[in-house]
Coordinates of C-alpha atoms in Angstrom, one line a residue:
M1146 CA -10.7 -3.7 30.5
D1147 CA -10.4 -4.4 34.2
S1148 CA -6.8 -3.8 35.4
R1149 CA -6.6 -7.2 37.2
N1150 CA -7.6 -8.9 33.9
T1151 CA -4.9 -7.0 32.1
V1152 CA -2.3 -8.1 34.6
E1153 CA -3.5 -11.7 34.4
R1154 CA -3.2 -11.6 30.6
A1155 CA 0.2 -10.1 30.8
Q1156 CA 1.4 -12.8 33.1
R1157 CA -0.1 -15.4 30.9
L1158 CA 1.7 -14.0 27.8
K1159 CA 5.0 -14.2 29.7
Q1160 CA 4.4 -17.8 30.7
L1161 CA 3.5 -18.7 27.1
H1162 CA 6.9 -17.5 25.9
A1163 CA 8.5 -19.9 28.4
D1164 CA 6.2 -22.8 27.6
F1165 CA 6.5 -22.7 23.8
K1166 CA 9.7 -22.6 21.8
P1167 CA 8.8 -21.0 19.5
L1168 CA 5.6 -19.3 20.5
V1169 CA 3.5 -18.6 17.4
L1170 CA 1.5 -15.4 17.6
P1171 CA -0.9 -15.1 14.6
T1172 CA -0.9 -11.5 13.4
V1173 CA -4.5 -10.3 13.2
W1174 CA -6.2 -7.0 12.2
D1175 CA -9.9 -7.1 13.2
V1176 CA -12.4 -8.9 15.4
W1177 CA -13.1 -11.6 12.8
S1178 CA -9.4 -12.5 12.3
A1179 CA -8.7 -12.4 16.0
R1180 CA -11.7 -14.7 16.8
T1181 CA -10.7 -17.0 14.0
A1182 CA -7.1 -17.4 15.2
A1183 CA -8.2 -17.8 18.8
G1184 CA -10.8 -20.3 17.7
A1185 CA -8.1 -22.3 15.9
G1186 CA -6.4 -22.9 19.2
F1187 CA -3.8 -20.2 19.5
P1188 CA -3.3 -19.0 23.1
A1189 CA -2.1 -15.5 22.2
L1190 CA -2.3 -13.1 19.3
T1191 CA -0.6 -10.0 18.0
I1192 CA -2.1 -7.1 16.0
G1193 CA 0.1 -6.0 13.1
S1194 CA 0.4 -2.3 12.1
H1195 CA 0.5 -3.1 8.4
P1196 CA -2.6 -5.4 8.2
L1197 CA -4.5 -3.1 10.6
A1198 CA -3.8 -0.2 8.4
D1199 CA -4.8 -2.1 5.3
S1200 CA -8.1 -3.1 6.9
R1201 CA -8.9 0.5 7.7
G1202 CA -7.8 2.1 4.4
A1203 CA -4.9 3.8 6.0
E1204 CA -1.1 3.8 5.3
D1205 CA 1.3 1.7 7.2
Q1206 CA 4.4 3.4 8.8
E1207 CA 2.4 5.5 11.2
G1208 CA -0.3 6.5 8.7
Q1209 CA -2.7 6.5 11.7
T1210 CA -2.4 8.4 15.0
F1211 CA -1.8 6.7 18.3
E1212 CA -5.4 7.5 19.3
E1213 CA -6.8 6.0 16.1
V1214 CA -4.8 2.8 16.6
L1215 CA -6.0 2.5 20.2
A1216 CA -9.6 3.0 19.1
A1217 CA -9.1 0.3 16.4
V1218 CA -7.5 -2.3 18.6
R1219 CA -9.8 -1.9 21.7
P1220 CA -12.7 -4.0 20.2
I1221 CA -10.2 -6.6 18.9
I1222 CA -8.7 -7.1 22.3
A1223 CA -12.1 -7.2 23.9
A1224 CA -13.4 -9.8 21.5
V1225 CA -11.0 -12.6 22.6
D1226 CA -10.1 -14.2 25.9
V1227 CA -6.4 -14.6 25.1
P1228 CA -3.5 -12.1 25.6
V1229 CA -3.0 -9.7 22.7
S1230 CA 0.2 -7.8 21.8
V1231 CA 0.0 -4.7 19.5
D1232 CA 2.5 -3.5 17.0
L1233 CA 3.0 0.2 17.9
E1234 CA 5.5 0.9 15.1
A1235 CA 8.1 3.5 16.4
G1236 CA 5.8 4.9 19.1
Y1237 CA 3.8 7.6 17.2
G1238 CA 5.9 10.3 18.8
Q1239 CA 4.7 9.3 22.2
K1240 CA 6.7 9.3 25.4
P1241 CA 7.2 5.7 26.7
A1242 CA 4.9 6.3 29.7
D1243 CA 2.1 7.5 27.5
L1244 CA 2.5 4.6 25.1
I1245 CA 2.3 2.1 28.0
A1246 CA -0.7 3.9 29.5
G1247 CA -2.6 3.9 26.3
L1248 CA -1.8 0.3 25.4
T1249 CA -2.8 -1.1 28.8
E1250 CA -5.9 1.0 29.1
V1251 CA -7.3 -0.8 26.1
G1252 CA -6.2 -4.2 27.4
G1253 CA -3.0 -4.7 25.4
V1254 CA -0.3 -6.7 27.3
G1255 CA 2.5 -6.7 24.8
L1256 CA 4.0 -4.4 22.2
N1257 CA 6.3 -4.3 19.2
I1258 CA 8.6 -1.2 19.0
E1259 CA 10.8 -0.5 16.0
D1260 CA 13.8 1.7 15.4
T1261 CA 12.7 3.3 12.1
V1262 CA 11.1 6.7 13.0
H1263 CA 8.5 7.2 10.3
S1264 CA 7.3 10.6 11.7
E1265 CA 10.9 11.9 11.2
G1266 CA 11.5 11.0 7.6
G1267 CA 12.2 7.3 8.2
R1268 CA 15.4 7.9 10.1
V1269 CA 16.8 5.0 12.1
R1270 CA 17.4 5.5 15.8
T1271 CA 20.9 5.0 17.1
T1272 CA 21.5 1.9 19.2
Q1273 CA 21.6 3.9 22.4
E1274 CA 18.5 5.9 21.5
H1275 CA 16.5 2.9 20.8
A1276 CA 17.7 1.1 23.9
S1277 CA 16.8 4.2 26.0
Y1278 CA 13.3 4.3 24.6
I1279 CA 12.9 0.6 25.5
A1280 CA 14.2 1.2 28.9
G1281 CA 11.6 3.9 29.3
L1282 CA 8.9 1.5 28.2
R1283 CA 10.2 -1.1 30.7
A1284 CA 10.2 1.5 33.6
A1285 CA 6.7 2.7 32.7
A1286 CA 5.3 -0.9 32.6
D1287 CA 7.0 -1.7 36.0
D1288 CA 5.5 1.5 37.5
A1289 CA 2.1 0.5 36.2
G1290 CA 2.5 -3.0 37.8
I1291 CA 1.8 -4.7 34.5
P1292 CA 4.5 -7.0 33.0
V1293 CA 4.0 -5.8 29.5
W1294 CA 5.9 -8.0 27.0
I1295 CA 8.3 -5.7 25.0
N1296 CA 9.4 -7.0 21.6
G1297 CA 12.3 -4.8 20.5
R1298 CA 12.6 -4.6 16.7
T1299 CA 15.5 -3.4 14.5
D1300 CA 15.2 -2.7 10.8
L1301 CA 19.0 -2.7 10.2
F1302 CA 18.8 -5.8 8.0
L1303 CA 15.8 -4.4 6.2
H1304 CA 17.6 -1.2 5.2
A1305 CA 20.9 -2.8 4.3
E1306 CA 21.9 -3.6 0.7
N1307 CA 23.6 -6.8 2.0
A1308 CA 22.2 -8.1 5.3
S1309 CA 25.4 -9.9 6.3
D1310 CA 27.3 -6.6 6.2
V1311 CA 25.3 -5.2 9.2
L1312 CA 25.3 -8.4 11.3
D1313 CA 27.8 -7.2 13.9
E1314 CA 25.9 -3.9 14.3
A1315 CA 22.6 -5.6 14.5
I1316 CA 23.8 -8.0 17.2
E1317 CA 25.1 -5.0 19.2
R1318 CA 21.7 -3.4 18.9
L1319 CA 19.8 -6.6 19.9
R1320 CA 22.0 -7.0 22.9
A1321 CA 21.5 -3.3 23.9
M1322 CA 17.7 -3.8 23.6
E1323 CA 17.9 -6.9 25.8
E1324 CA 20.0 -5.1 28.4
A1325 CA 17.4 -2.2 28.3
G1326 CA 14.6 -4.6 29.3
A1327 CA 13.2 -6.0 26.0
D1328 CA 11.7 -9.4 26.6
S1329 CA 12.3 -10.5 23.0
V1330 CA 14.1 -9.0 20.0
Y1331 CA 13.0 -8.8 16.4
P1332 CA 15.6 -8.5 13.6
V1333 CA 13.3 -7.9 10.6
R1334 CA 13.8 -9.4 7.1
I1335 CA 16.1 -12.4 7.8
Q1336 CA 13.5 -15.1 8.0
D1337 CA 14.8 -16.9 4.9
N1338 CA 18.5 -16.7 5.9
D1339 CA 19.5 -19.7 8.2
E1340 CA 23.0 -18.4 8.8
L1341 CA 21.8 -15.0 10.1
L1342 CA 19.0 -16.5 12.2
V1343 CA 21.5 -18.8 13.9
A1344 CA 23.9 -15.9 14.5
V1345 CA 21.3 -13.7 16.2
T1346 CA 19.6 -16.5 18.2
G1347 CA 23.0 -17.5 19.5
A1348 CA 23.9 -13.9 20.4
V1349 CA 21.2 -13.0 22.9
G1350 CA 19.6 -14.6 25.9
V1351 CA 16.0 -13.6 25.1
P1352 CA 13.6 -15.1 22.4
V1353 CA 14.3 -13.9 18.9
N1354 CA 11.2 -13.1 16.9
S1355 CA 11.0 -14.0 13.2
T1356 CA 8.5 -13.2 10.6
A1357 CA 6.9 -16.2 8.9
H1358 CA 4.6 -17.0 6.0
P1359 CA 1.9 -19.4 7.2
V1360 CA 2.0 -21.5 4.0
K1361 CA 5.5 -21.1 2.6
H1362 CA 7.5 -21.5 5.8
D1363 CA 8.0 -24.5 8.1
L1364 CA 7.6 -24.3 11.9
E1365 CA 10.1 -27.1 12.6
R1366 CA 12.8 -25.2 10.7
F1367 CA 12.4 -22.1 12.9
R1368 CA 12.5 -24.3 16.0
R1369 CA 15.7 -26.0 14.7
L1370 CA 17.3 -22.6 14.1
G1371 CA 16.6 -21.5 17.7
V1372 CA 13.8 -19.0 17.0
G1373 CA 11.8 -18.3 20.1
R1374 CA 8.8 -16.4 18.8
I1375 CA 7.0 -16.2 15.4
T1376 CA 4.7 -13.5 14.1
Y1377 CA 3.3 -13.2 10.6
G1378 CA 3.5 -9.5 10.0
P1379 CA 1.3 -8.8 6.9
L1380 CA 1.9 -12.3 5.5
L1381 CA -1.2 -14.0 6.9
Q1382 CA -3.4 -11.3 5.5
L1383 CA -1.6 -11.5 2.1
A1384 CA -1.9 -15.3 2.1
L1385 CA -5.6 -15.0 2.7
T1386 CA -5.8 -12.4 0.0
D1387 CA -4.3 -14.9 -2.5
A1388 CA -6.7 -17.7 -1.3
M1389 CA -9.7 -15.4 -1.6
K1390 CA -8.7 -14.4 -5.2
D1391 CA -8.3 -18.0 -6.1
M1392 CA -11.8 -18.8 -4.7
L1393 CA -13.4 -15.8 -6.4
R1394 CA -11.7 -15.9 -9.8
P1395 CA -14.0 -18.6 -11.4
W1396 CA -17.0 -16.4 -10.5
A1397 CA -15.7 -13.2 -12.0
P1398 CA -17.3 -11.9 -15.2

């Protein structure tokens, strides 16, 4: 993709986050789903690692190499005229500069980066380690002259037996990511907990991303709770799977 077009898409994605509260980014996984979501009127999209892996017969949690992911997302990004962010899991062992270079070369203008390092046994980065990685991404994007939108994810709630027990630690981590240059932050697995969502949205100055189910959740609720950005993770693909089974079941032998 032409570098000027990439810069324009990145600037547009940044503006969309300011214009919509929350900004809903349907999570897509192939050219068909991307064109369908863009055709439904959404001004930006995100490619999810889990549905992308499922669509390719691969494993989530870095079951594909960085090169394989880039090859898979290139035609998806090229198929639509809207900005596209890409879930890059924990970074596939790449240095921040290499991650930004690969992403922007295929036309991606946003990324999701998590703190569970799947290539190292699923360990969780420390708060400072994850913030430092995000700072490296921010510096690399600035050096490239492309305002890549960085969505910093933490899995602390996901890994905790009781999510409320790690709230203080999670807020510390979210704030560290914000200070390091994350444009939004993503505390995973609290989408059904109003109290925790209110706590984290009130603790940071950047948009908080929440997972949502396109059928079971309500957009106005997320808006009321202060959520600034919504993605579906694997839930859109799973909802379509349920719908497809319902349609096909009467025709099965």
